[in-house]
Amino acid sequence: MEIKTTRVFQDLLESNKRINVFQGSSRASKTYNILIYFVYKLLNEENKILSVVRKTLPALKGSVLRDLKEVLIMYDVYDPNAWHQADGYYQLGSNPIEWFSIDDETKVRGRKRDYLFINEATEVSHDEYTQLVLRTADMIVLDLNPSLWQSWIYDLEGREDVNYNIITYKDNPFLPEIQIQEIEKLKERDPNLWRIFGLGLKGMPTKMVFTHHQMYYELPKDAKLLGYGIDWGYSDPSTLVAVYKNDEGIYAEEKLYLKNVTIPDFIYKIKDLNLNLYDDYIADSANPQAIEELKRNHINCKPVKKNSILHGIDLLKRNNFYVNVNSKNLLNELQSYIWKTDKNGNNLDEPVDSNNHLLDGIRYVLEMKLGKNTGVFVY
């Protein structure tokens, strides 16, 4: 049997370290080759437990589990009767490959294993990582895109028990030319994104939170509506923003930006736009009364299930981002939305909470719609 692998597989074969970190660019085939390695390892061992972990279960199902099933099929060892979706494991001979999310604390703190694979490890806190490590007897593997410039993971580099690897799309010889071209376009468009998704290096702190947006004139025909984001205000504006997605990226169009309006007035303005009221209108959950008023007026309004602000920002940063040329208030927010700084002027991992009302609406939509698929990158 001939199985095509990349440098990631070879690095793991040669590693004698307990902890192995793969920090890298987009399309470097980190996750896929880590799974190839672990399946190869388990096929040559008995009575071992591998835990595959990610921050949320939907994200795990939408990314890693699809790759795992593909790898098992490639090895010709996939048995649908051994895939126990409800219980969260695959029985590979005498070796269970289990999967679970970090948001299930009973699993994080209660299980023991031989091997551990944490996918998109920047989503995991240091405490969660520590709890998993304490219950792992043998090898630990982490992969990540270095989109955050501050993380506990970067402190692992240089430790004697850690094999810390930085890889790029160039380490994947099977990458189609069209995807290579998309990644290399970042050189000219956004040097910071090029560092992260092209060179596999930590992003450099810049004052502005978002620097990679472009303007568009007409929405592509294949762009599908994800939903409308709503942020409440009175002296601050109440806002409505449409968010779309296709294979190229995220598209946003400002719909309403209204100051000093009541909720009934806001509802009237929404209806005046002649939008489909059965589409998803995703709003800040801090105002349940306003959400209920929209529902009573037959607007399909849902409260956002909030994650961290950084998580929402990261969802947008991972995709190409296009803003309608007529969305003047949104473009203004992008220019003024900046990171907080410490007394020495160094950026903190927290944005200034002002002039971000349309941006918050976009974030709410992405949290609800793409938070389940954080492993799926556009480039």
PDB file of N, CA and C in Angstrom, residues 165-262:
ATOM      1  N   ASN A 165       7.611  22.493  15.525  1.00  0.00           N
ATOM      2  CA  ASN A 165       7.815  22.568  14.087  1.00  0.00           C
ATOM      3  C   ASN A 165       7.028  23.725  13.481  1.00  0.00           C
ATOM      4  N   ILE A 166       7.653  24.471  12.592  1.00  0.00           N
ATOM      5  CA  ILE A 166       6.961  25.490  11.806  1.00  0.00           C
ATOM      6  C   ILE A 166       6.968  25.025  10.357  1.00  0.00           C
ATOM      7  N   ILE A 167       5.777  24.838   9.815  1.00  0.00           N
ATOM      8  CA  ILE A 167       5.653  24.318   8.457  1.00  0.00           C
ATOM      9  C   ILE A 167       4.787  25.258   7.630  1.00  0.00           C
ATOM     10  N   THR A 168       4.879  25.137   6.326  1.00  0.00           N
ATOM     11  CA  THR A 168       4.108  25.995   5.432  1.00  0.00           C
ATOM     12  C   THR A 168       3.461  25.160   4.327  1.00  0.00           C
ATOM     13  N   TYR A 169       2.707  25.851   3.509  1.00  0.00           N
ATOM     14  CA  TYR A 169       2.068  25.198   2.368  1.00  0.00           C
ATOM     15  C   TYR A 169       3.100  24.578   1.436  1.00  0.00           C
ATOM     16  N   LYS A 170       4.354  25.079   1.455  1.00  0.00           N
ATOM     17  CA  LYS A 170       5.401  24.526   0.599  1.00  0.00           C
ATOM     18  C   LYS A 170       5.852  23.143   1.059  1.00  0.00           C
ATOM     19  N   ASP A 171       5.508  22.786   2.297  1.00  0.00           N
ATOM     20  CA  ASP A 171       5.808  21.444   2.790  1.00  0.00           C
ATOM     21  C   ASP A 171       4.752  20.426   2.365  1.00  0.00           C
ATOM     22  N   ASN A 172       3.752  20.885   1.629  1.00  0.00           N
ATOM     23  CA  ASN A 172       2.703  20.005   1.115  1.00  0.00           C
ATOM     24  C   ASN A 172       2.858  19.889  -0.402  1.00  0.00           C
ATOM     25  N   PRO A 173       3.551  18.860  -0.889  1.00  0.00           N
ATOM     26  CA  PRO A 173       3.805  18.747  -2.332  1.00  0.00           C
ATOM     27  C   PRO A 173       2.573  18.400  -3.154  1.00  0.00           C
ATOM     28  N   PHE A 174       1.456  18.104  -2.496  1.00  0.00           N
ATOM     29  CA  PHE A 174       0.248  17.689  -3.199  1.00  0.00           C
ATOM     30  C   PHE A 174      -0.772  18.823  -3.343  1.00  0.00           C
ATOM     31  N   LEU A 175      -0.360  20.038  -2.964  1.00  0.00           N
ATOM     32  CA  LEU A 175      -1.276  21.171  -3.001  1.00  0.00           C
ATOM     33  C   LEU A 175      -1.481  21.636  -4.440  1.00  0.00           C
ATOM     34  N   PRO A 176      -2.730  21.765  -4.897  1.00  0.00           N
ATOM     35  CA  PRO A 176      -2.980  22.222  -6.272  1.00  0.00           C
ATOM     36  C   PRO A 176      -2.438  23.635  -6.496  1.00  0.00           C
ATOM     37  N   GLU A 177      -2.044  23.910  -7.715  1.00  0.00           N
ATOM     38  CA  GLU A 177      -1.443  25.195  -8.064  1.00  0.00           C
ATOM     39  C   GLU A 177      -2.390  26.354  -7.786  1.00  0.00           C
ATOM     40  N   ILE A 178      -3.689  26.163  -7.997  1.00  0.00           N
ATOM     41  CA  ILE A 178      -4.642  27.252  -7.783  1.00  0.00           C
ATOM     42  C   ILE A 178      -4.689  27.668  -6.315  1.00  0.00           C
ATOM     43  N   GLN A 179      -4.526  26.712  -5.400  1.00  0.00           N
ATOM     44  CA  GLN A 179      -4.507  27.059  -3.977  1.00  0.00           C
ATOM     45  C   GLN A 179      -3.205  27.739  -3.597  1.00  0.00           C
ATOM     46  N   ILE A 180      -2.114  27.317  -4.209  1.00  0.00           N
ATOM     47  CA  ILE A 180      -0.831  27.996  -3.980  1.00  0.00           C
ATOM     48  C   ILE A 180      -0.936  29.460  -4.397  1.00  0.00           C
ATOM     49  N   GLN A 181      -1.547  29.698  -5.546  1.00  0.00           N
ATOM     50  CA  GLN A 181      -1.698  31.075  -6.040  1.00  0.00           C
ATOM     51  C   GLN A 181      -2.542  31.915  -5.094  1.00  0.00           C
ATOM     52  N   GLU A 182      -3.610  31.339  -4.554  1.00  0.00           N
ATOM     53  CA  GLU A 182      -4.467  32.073  -3.619  1.00  0.00           C
ATOM     54  C   GLU A 182      -3.694  32.472  -2.362  1.00  0.00           C
ATOM     55  N   ILE A 183      -2.894  31.548  -1.842  1.00  0.00           N
ATOM     56  CA  ILE A 183      -2.103  31.858  -0.646  1.00  0.00           C
ATOM     57  C   ILE A 183      -1.083  32.941  -0.949  1.00  0.00           C
ATOM     58  N   GLU A 184      -0.420  32.852  -2.085  1.00  0.00           N
ATOM     59  CA  GLU A 184       0.656  33.795  -2.406  1.00  0.00           C
ATOM     60  C   GLU A 184       0.140  35.179  -2.774  1.00  0.00           C
ATOM     61  N   LYS A 185      -1.140  35.303  -3.072  1.00  0.00           N
ATOM     62  CA  LYS A 185      -1.735  36.620  -3.287  1.00  0.00           C
ATOM     63  C   LYS A 185      -1.659  37.473  -2.021  1.00  0.00           C
ATOM     64  N   LEU A 186      -1.566  36.809  -0.862  1.00  0.00           N
ATOM     65  CA  LEU A 186      -1.526  37.537   0.406  1.00  0.00           C
ATOM     66  C   LEU A 186      -0.268  38.395   0.542  1.00  0.00           C
ATOM     67  N   LYS A 187       0.790  38.073  -0.189  1.00  0.00           N
ATOM     68  CA  LYS A 187       2.029  38.853  -0.109  1.00  0.00           C
ATOM     69  C   LYS A 187       1.766  40.321  -0.360  1.00  0.00           C
ATOM     70  N   GLU A 188       0.969  40.602  -1.374  1.00  0.00           N
ATOM     71  CA  GLU A 188       0.706  41.979  -1.756  1.00  0.00           C
ATOM     72  C   GLU A 188      -0.495  42.558  -1.019  1.00  0.00           C
ATOM     73  N   ARG A 189      -1.461  41.704  -0.708  1.00  0.00           N
ATOM     74  CA  ARG A 189      -2.711  42.213  -0.155  1.00  0.00           C
ATOM     75  C   ARG A 189      -2.598  42.544   1.330  1.00  0.00           C
ATOM     76  N   ASP A 190      -1.944  41.686   2.103  1.00  0.00           N
ATOM     77  CA  ASP A 190      -1.879  41.896   3.546  1.00  0.00           C
ATOM     78  C   ASP A 190      -0.648  41.196   4.106  1.00  0.00           C
ATOM     79  N   PRO A 191       0.421  41.938   4.365  1.00  0.00           N
ATOM     80  CA  PRO A 191       1.669  41.333   4.839  1.00  0.00           C
ATOM     81  C   PRO A 191       1.491  40.538   6.140  1.00  0.00           C
ATOM     82  N   ASN A 192       0.588  40.987   7.001  1.00  0.00           N
ATOM     83  CA  ASN A 192       0.401  40.267   8.259  1.00  0.00           C
ATOM     84  C   ASN A 192      -0.254  38.915   8.034  1.00  0.00           C
ATOM     85  N   LEU A 193      -1.283  38.879   7.171  1.00  0.00           N
ATOM     86  CA  LEU A 193      -1.904  37.594   6.852  1.00  0.00           C
ATOM     87  C   LEU A 193      -0.934  36.679   6.115  1.00  0.00           C
ATOM     88  N   TRP A 194      -0.051  37.255   5.315  1.00  0.00           N
ATOM     89  CA  TRP A 194       0.966  36.455   4.634  1.00  0.00           C
ATOM     90  C   TRP A 194       1.885  35.785   5.648  1.00  0.00           C
ATOM     91  N   ARG A 195       2.262  36.520   6.692  1.00  0.00           N
ATOM     92  CA  ARG A 195       3.086  35.917   7.742  1.00  0.00           C
ATOM     93  C   ARG A 195       2.384  34.697   8.345  1.00  0.00           C
ATOM     94  N   ILE A 196       1.088  34.837   8.628  1.00  0.00           N
ATOM     95  CA  ILE A 196       0.350  33.778   9.324  1.00  0.00           C
ATOM     96  C   ILE A 196       0.028  32.618   8.396  1.00  0.00           C
ATOM     97  N   PHE A 197      -0.688  32.920   7.302  1.00  0.00           N
ATOM     98  CA  PHE A 197      -1.237  31.866   6.463  1.00  0.00           C
ATOM     99  C   PHE A 197      -0.307  31.462   5.320  1.00  0.00           C
ATOM    100  N   GLY A 198       0.749  32.250   5.093  1.00  0.00           N
ATOM    101  CA  GLY A 198       1.719  31.896   4.076  1.00  0.00           C
ATOM    102  C   GLY A 198       3.006  31.347   4.659  1.00  0.00           C
ATOM    103  N   LEU A 199       3.570  32.073   5.636  1.00  0.00           N
ATOM    104  CA  LEU A 199       4.854  31.687   6.216  1.00  0.00           C
ATOM    105  C   LEU A 199       4.721  30.861   7.486  1.00  0.00           C
ATOM    106  N   GLY A 200       3.496  30.780   8.034  1.00  0.00           N
ATOM    107  CA  GLY A 200       3.295  29.993   9.243  1.00  0.00           C
ATOM    108  C   GLY A 200       3.877  30.637  10.487  1.00  0.00           C
ATOM    109  N   LEU A 201       4.079  31.961  10.455  1.00  0.00           N
ATOM    110  CA  LEU A 201       4.670  32.688  11.577  1.00  0.00           C
ATOM    111  C   LEU A 201       3.596  33.452  12.342  1.00  0.00           C
ATOM    112  N   LYS A 202       3.905  33.786  13.582  1.00  0.00           N
ATOM    113  CA  LYS A 202       2.974  34.571  14.392  1.00  0.00           C
ATOM    114  C   LYS A 202       2.668  35.904  13.713  1.00  0.00           C
ATOM    115  N   GLY A 203       1.407  36.311  13.831  1.00  0.00           N
ATOM    116  CA  GLY A 203       1.042  37.614  13.318  1.00  0.00           C
ATOM    117  C   GLY A 203       1.749  38.715  14.083  1.00  0.00           C
ATOM    118  N   MET A 204       2.062  39.797  13.383  1.00  0.00           N
ATOM    119  CA  MET A 204       2.685  40.952  14.024  1.00  0.00           C
ATOM    120  C   MET A 204       1.596  41.875  14.548  1.00  0.00           C
ATOM    121  N   PRO A 205       1.760  42.379  15.765  1.00  0.00           N
ATOM    122  CA  PRO A 205       0.738  43.270  16.315  1.00  0.00           C
ATOM    123  C   PRO A 205       0.641  44.569  15.526  1.00  0.00           C
ATOM    124  N   THR A 206      -0.545  44.860  15.034  1.00  0.00           N
ATOM    125  CA  THR A 206      -0.819  46.137  14.378  1.00  0.00           C
ATOM    126  C   THR A 206      -1.927  46.822  15.155  1.00  0.00           C
ATOM    127  N   LYS A 207      -2.009  48.098  15.045  1.00  0.00           N
ATOM    128  CA  LYS A 207      -2.998  48.854  15.812  1.00  0.00           C
ATOM    129  C   LYS A 207      -4.421  48.488  15.405  1.00  0.00           C
ATOM    130  N   MET A 208      -4.666  48.391  14.089  1.00  0.00           N
ATOM    131  CA  MET A 208      -5.996  48.068  13.604  1.00  0.00           C
ATOM    132  C   MET A 208      -6.269  46.570  13.769  1.00  0.00           C
ATOM    133  N   VAL A 209      -7.490  46.246  14.175  1.00  0.00           N
ATOM    134  CA  VAL A 209      -7.864  44.846  14.357  1.00  0.00           C
ATOM    135  C   VAL A 209      -7.944  44.139  13.011  1.00  0.00           C
ATOM    136  N   PHE A 210      -8.597  44.772  12.040  1.00  0.00           N
ATOM    137  CA  PHE A 210      -8.757  44.171  10.714  1.00  0.00           C
ATOM    138  C   PHE A 210      -8.005  44.993   9.678  1.00  0.00           C
ATOM    139  N   THR A 211      -7.142  44.322   8.945  1.00  0.00           N
ATOM    140  CA  THR A 211      -6.357  45.013   7.918  1.00  0.00           C
ATOM    141  C   THR A 211      -6.481  44.330   6.560  1.00  0.00           C
ATOM    142  N   HIS A 212      -7.293  43.307   6.455  1.00  0.00           N
ATOM    143  CA  HIS A 212      -7.290  42.504   5.234  1.00  0.00           C
ATOM    144  C   HIS A 212      -8.541  42.670   4.378  1.00  0.00           C
ATOM    145  N   HIS A 213      -9.418  43.628   4.747  1.00  0.00           N
ATOM    146  CA  HIS A 213     -10.662  43.769   3.996  1.00  0.00           C
ATOM    147  C   HIS A 213     -10.434  44.440   2.644  1.00  0.00           C
ATOM    148  N   GLN A 214     -11.294  44.071   1.702  1.00  0.00           N
ATOM    149  CA  GLN A 214     -11.323  44.674   0.376  1.00  0.00           C
ATOM    150  C   GLN A 214     -12.753  45.107   0.087  1.00  0.00           C
ATOM    151  N   MET A 215     -12.920  45.976  -0.900  1.00  0.00           N
ATOM    152  CA  MET A 215     -14.263  46.450  -1.248  1.00  0.00           C
ATOM    153  C   MET A 215     -14.782  45.711  -2.475  1.00  0.00           C
ATOM    154  N   TYR A 216     -16.093  45.531  -2.513  1.00  0.00           N
ATOM    155  CA  TYR A 216     -16.712  44.937  -3.687  1.00  0.00           C
ATOM    156  C   TYR A 216     -17.894  45.809  -4.126  1.00  0.00           C
ATOM    157  N   TYR A 217     -18.217  45.742  -5.409  1.00  0.00           N
ATOM    158  CA  TYR A 217     -19.306  46.536  -5.972  1.00  0.00           C
ATOM    159  C   TYR A 217     -20.585  45.723  -6.131  1.00  0.00           C
ATOM    160  N   GLU A 218     -20.447  44.504  -6.627  1.00  0.00           N
ATOM    161  CA  GLU A 218     -21.603  43.635  -6.806  1.00  0.00           C
ATOM    162  C   GLU A 218     -21.363  42.317  -6.089  1.00  0.00           C
ATOM    163  N   LEU A 219     -22.387  41.840  -5.405  1.00  0.00           N
ATOM    164  CA  LEU A 219     -22.282  40.571  -4.695  1.00  0.00           C
ATOM    165  C   LEU A 219     -22.185  39.432  -5.708  1.00  0.00           C
ATOM    166  N   PRO A 220     -21.199  38.553  -5.570  1.00  0.00           N
ATOM    167  CA  PRO A 220     -21.105  37.408  -6.488  1.00  0.00           C
ATOM    168  C   PRO A 220     -22.376  36.561  -6.460  1.00  0.00           C
ATOM    169  N   LYS A 221     -22.734  36.019  -7.599  1.00  0.00           N
ATOM    170  CA  LYS A 221     -23.975  35.259  -7.709  1.00  0.00           C
ATOM    171  C   LYS A 221     -23.975  34.013  -6.837  1.00  0.00           C
ATOM    172  N   ASP A 222     -22.780  33.464  -6.574  1.00  0.00           N
ATOM    173  CA  ASP A 222     -22.726  32.237  -5.778  1.00  0.00           C
ATOM    174  C   ASP A 222     -22.605  32.492  -4.273  1.00  0.00           C
ATOM    175  N   ALA A 223     -22.615  33.760  -3.861  1.00  0.00           N
ATOM    176  CA  ALA A 223     -22.537  34.077  -2.429  1.00  0.00           C
ATOM    177  C   ALA A 223     -23.893  33.803  -1.770  1.00  0.00           C
ATOM    178  N   LYS A 224     -23.896  33.016  -0.731  1.00  0.00           N
ATOM    179  CA  LYS A 224     -25.117  32.646  -0.027  1.00  0.00           C
ATOM    180  C   LYS A 224     -25.251  33.440   1.271  1.00  0.00           C
ATOM    181  N   LEU A 225     -26.473  33.847   1.571  1.00  0.00           N
ATOM    182  CA  LEU A 225     -26.721  34.598   2.798  1.00  0.00           C
ATOM    183  C   LEU A 225     -26.530  33.707   4.015  1.00  0.00           C
ATOM    184  N   LEU A 226     -25.658  34.126   4.938  1.00  0.00           N
ATOM    185  CA  LEU A 226     -25.532  33.442   6.220  1.00  0.00           C
ATOM    186  C   LEU A 226     -26.575  33.961   7.208  1.00  0.00           C
ATOM    187  N   GLY A 227     -26.843  35.263   7.149  1.00  0.00           N
ATOM    188  CA  GLY A 227     -27.811  35.852   8.055  1.00  0.00           C
ATOM    189  C   GLY A 227     -27.600  37.353   8.172  1.00  0.00           C
ATOM    190  N   TYR A 228     -28.460  37.978   8.966  1.00  0.00           N
ATOM    191  CA  TYR A 228     -28.368  39.409   9.241  1.00  0.00           C
ATOM    192  C   TYR A 228     -27.962  39.593  10.695  1.00  0.00           C
ATOM    193  N   GLY A 229     -26.924  40.375  10.921  1.00  0.00           N
ATOM    194  CA  GLY A 229     -26.467  40.643  12.279  1.00  0.00           C
ATOM    195  C   GLY A 229     -27.068  41.923  12.822  1.00  0.00           C
ATOM    196  N   ILE A 230     -27.513  41.868  14.074  1.00  0.00           N
ATOM    197  CA  ILE A 230     -28.152  43.026  14.719  1.00  0.00           C
ATOM    198  C   ILE A 230     -27.404  43.384  15.993  1.00  0.00           C
ATOM    199  N   ASP A 231     -27.090  44.670  16.131  1.00  0.00           N
ATOM    200  CA  ASP A 231     -26.536  45.181  17.387  1.00  0.00           C
ATOM    201  C   ASP A 231     -27.454  46.297  17.874  1.00  0.00           C
ATOM    202  N   TRP A 232     -27.817  46.234  19.163  1.00  0.00           N
ATOM    203  CA  TRP A 232     -28.789  47.175  19.718  1.00  0.00           C
ATOM    204  C   TRP A 232     -28.109  48.460  20.186  1.00  0.00           C
ATOM    205  N   GLY A 233     -28.846  49.547  20.111  1.00  0.00           N
ATOM    206  CA  GLY A 233     -28.345  50.807  20.637  1.00  0.00           C
ATOM    207  C   GLY A 233     -29.463  51.824  20.721  1.00  0.00           C
ATOM    208  N   TYR A 234     -29.126  53.002  21.222  1.00  0.00           N
ATOM    209  CA  TYR A 234     -30.030  54.150  21.179  1.00  0.00           C
ATOM    210  C   TYR A 234     -29.187  55.393  20.897  1.00  0.00           C
ATOM    211  N   SER A 235     -28.449  55.849  21.912  1.00  0.00           N
ATOM    212  CA  SER A 235     -27.490  56.910  21.595  1.00  0.00           C
ATOM    213  C   SER A 235     -26.376  56.343  20.711  1.00  0.00           C
ATOM    214  N   ASP A 236     -25.956  55.101  21.015  1.00  0.00           N
ATOM    215  CA  ASP A 236     -25.164  54.348  20.044  1.00  0.00           C
ATOM    216  C   ASP A 236     -26.132  53.828  18.989  1.00  0.00           C
ATOM    217  N   PRO A 237     -25.656  53.558  17.786  1.00  0.00           N
ATOM    218  CA  PRO A 237     -26.593  53.143  16.736  1.00  0.00           C
ATOM    219  C   PRO A 237     -27.135  51.728  16.924  1.00  0.00           C
ATOM    220  N   SER A 238     -28.346  51.528  16.485  1.00  0.00           N
ATOM    221  CA  SER A 238     -28.861  50.186  16.242  1.00  0.00           C
ATOM    222  C   SER A 238     -28.511  49.849  14.802  1.00  0.00           C
ATOM    223  N   THR A 239     -27.973  48.662  14.586  1.00  0.00           N
ATOM    224  CA  THR A 239     -27.433  48.349  13.258  1.00  0.00           C
ATOM    225  C   THR A 239     -27.949  47.018  12.745  1.00  0.00           C
ATOM    226  N   LEU A 240     -27.985  46.925  11.430  1.00  0.00           N
ATOM    227  CA  LEU A 240     -28.322  45.684  10.733  1.00  0.00           C
ATOM    228  C   LEU A 240     -27.331  45.522   9.596  1.00  0.00           C
ATOM    229  N   VAL A 241     -26.714  44.323   9.511  1.00  0.00           N
ATOM    230  CA  VAL A 241     -25.723  44.071   8.480  1.00  0.00           C
ATOM    231  C   VAL A 241     -25.976  42.691   7.878  1.00  0.00           C
ATOM    232  N   ALA A 242     -25.939  42.607   6.562  1.00  0.00           N
ATOM    233  CA  ALA A 242     -26.102  41.329   5.860  1.00  0.00           C
ATOM    234  C   ALA A 242     -24.734  40.680   5.683  1.00  0.00           C
ATOM    235  N   VAL A 243     -24.673  39.378   5.953  1.00  0.00           N
ATOM    236  CA  VAL A 243     -23.407  38.645   5.863  1.00  0.00           C
ATOM    237  C   VAL A 243     -23.603  37.454   4.917  1.00  0.00           C
ATOM    238  N   TYR A 244     -22.731  37.377   3.919  1.00  0.00           N
ATOM    239  CA  TYR A 244     -22.797  36.324   2.903  1.00  0.00           C
ATOM    240  C   TYR A 244     -21.469  35.572   2.873  1.00  0.00           C
ATOM    241  N   LYS A 245     -21.492  34.393   2.223  1.00  0.00           N
ATOM    242  CA  LYS A 245     -20.251  33.625   2.071  1.00  0.00           C
ATOM    243  C   LYS A 245     -20.281  32.817   0.784  1.00  0.00           C
ATOM    244  N   ASN A 246     -19.133  32.754   0.135  1.00  0.00           N
ATOM    245  CA  ASN A 246     -18.906  31.783  -0.930  1.00  0.00           C
ATOM    246  C   ASN A 246     -17.501  31.212  -0.749  1.00  0.00           C
ATOM    247  N   ASP A 247     -17.003  30.492  -1.739  1.00  0.00           N
ATOM    248  CA  ASP A 247     -15.679  29.876  -1.601  1.00  0.00           C
ATOM    249  C   ASP A 247     -14.559  30.905  -1.542  1.00  0.00           C
ATOM    250  N   GLU A 248     -14.847  32.123  -1.964  1.00  0.00           N
ATOM    251  CA  GLU A 248     -13.820  33.167  -1.958  1.00  0.00           C
ATOM    252  C   GLU A 248     -13.693  33.853  -0.608  1.00  0.00           C
ATOM    253  N   GLY A 249     -14.777  33.913   0.173  1.00  0.00           N
ATOM    254  CA  GLY A 249     -14.671  34.583   1.458  1.00  0.00           C
ATOM    255  C   GLY A 249     -16.000  35.061   2.005  1.00  0.00           C
ATOM    256  N   ILE A 250     -15.921  36.018   2.940  1.00  0.00           N
ATOM    257  CA  ILE A 250     -17.078  36.616   3.604  1.00  0.00           C
ATOM    258  C   ILE A 250     -17.380  37.971   2.964  1.00  0.00           C
ATOM    259  N   TYR A 251     -18.674  38.232   2.743  1.00  0.00           N
ATOM    260  CA  TYR A 251     -19.113  39.507   2.167  1.00  0.00           C
ATOM    261  C   TYR A 251     -20.081  40.165   3.142  1.00  0.00           C
ATOM    262  N   ALA A 252     -19.909  41.458   3.369  1.00  0.00           N
ATOM    263  CA  ALA A 252     -20.773  42.183   4.304  1.00  0.00           C
ATOM    264  C   ALA A 252     -21.332  43.433   3.634  1.00  0.00           C
ATOM    265  N   GLU A 253     -22.606  43.685   3.920  1.00  0.00           N
ATOM    266  CA  GLU A 253     -23.262  44.891   3.396  1.00  0.00           C
ATOM    267  C   GLU A 253     -24.073  45.544   4.505  1.00  0.00           C
ATOM    268  N   GLU A 254     -23.761  46.768   4.793  1.00  0.00           N
ATOM    269  CA  GLU A 254     -24.501  47.552   5.783  1.00  0.00           C
ATOM    270  C   GLU A 254     -25.928  47.785   5.299  1.00  0.00           C
ATOM    271  N   LYS A 255     -26.907  47.512   6.182  1.00  0.00           N
ATOM    272  CA  LYS A 255     -28.314  47.714   5.833  1.00  0.00           C
ATOM    273  C   LYS A 255     -28.945  48.855   6.625  1.00  0.00           C
ATOM    274  N   LEU A 256     -28.685  48.897   7.936  1.00  0.00           N
ATOM    275  CA  LEU A 256     -29.222  49.964   8.784  1.00  0.00           C
ATOM    276  C   LEU A 256     -28.158  50.429   9.766  1.00  0.00           C
ATOM    277  N   TYR A 257     -28.120  51.746   9.978  1.00  0.00           N
ATOM    278  CA  TYR A 257     -27.221  52.343  10.969  1.00  0.00           C
ATOM    279  C   TYR A 257     -27.974  53.552  11.521  1.00  0.00           C
ATOM    280  N   LEU A 258     -28.721  53.328  12.605  1.00  0.00           N
ATOM    281  CA  LEU A 258     -29.701  54.309  13.065  1.00  0.00           C
ATOM    282  C   LEU A 258     -29.470  54.685  14.520  1.00  0.00           C
ATOM    283  N   LYS A 259     -29.353  55.970  14.782  1.00  0.00           N
ATOM    284  CA  LYS A 259     -29.220  56.457  16.145  1.00  0.00           C
ATOM    285  C   LYS A 259     -30.557  56.998  16.642  1.00  0.00           C
ATOM    286  N   ASN A 260     -30.742  56.896  17.970  1.00  0.00           N
ATOM    287  CA  ASN A 260     -31.919  57.469  18.632  1.00  0.00           C
ATOM    288  C   ASN A 260     -33.231  56.898  18.085  1.00  0.00           C
ATOM    289  N   VAL A 261     -33.256  55.595  17.863  1.00  0.00           N
ATOM    290  CA  VAL A 261     -34.493  54.951  17.414  1.00  0.00           C
ATOM    291  C   VAL A 261     -34.939  53.935  18.461  1.00  0.00           C
ATOM    292  N   THR A 262     -36.234  53.832  18.633  1.00  0.00           N
ATOM    293  CA  THR A 262     -36.802  52.833  19.536  1.00  0.00           C
ATOM    294  C   THR A 262     -36.864  51.488  18.813  1.00  0.00           C
TER     295      THR A 262
END
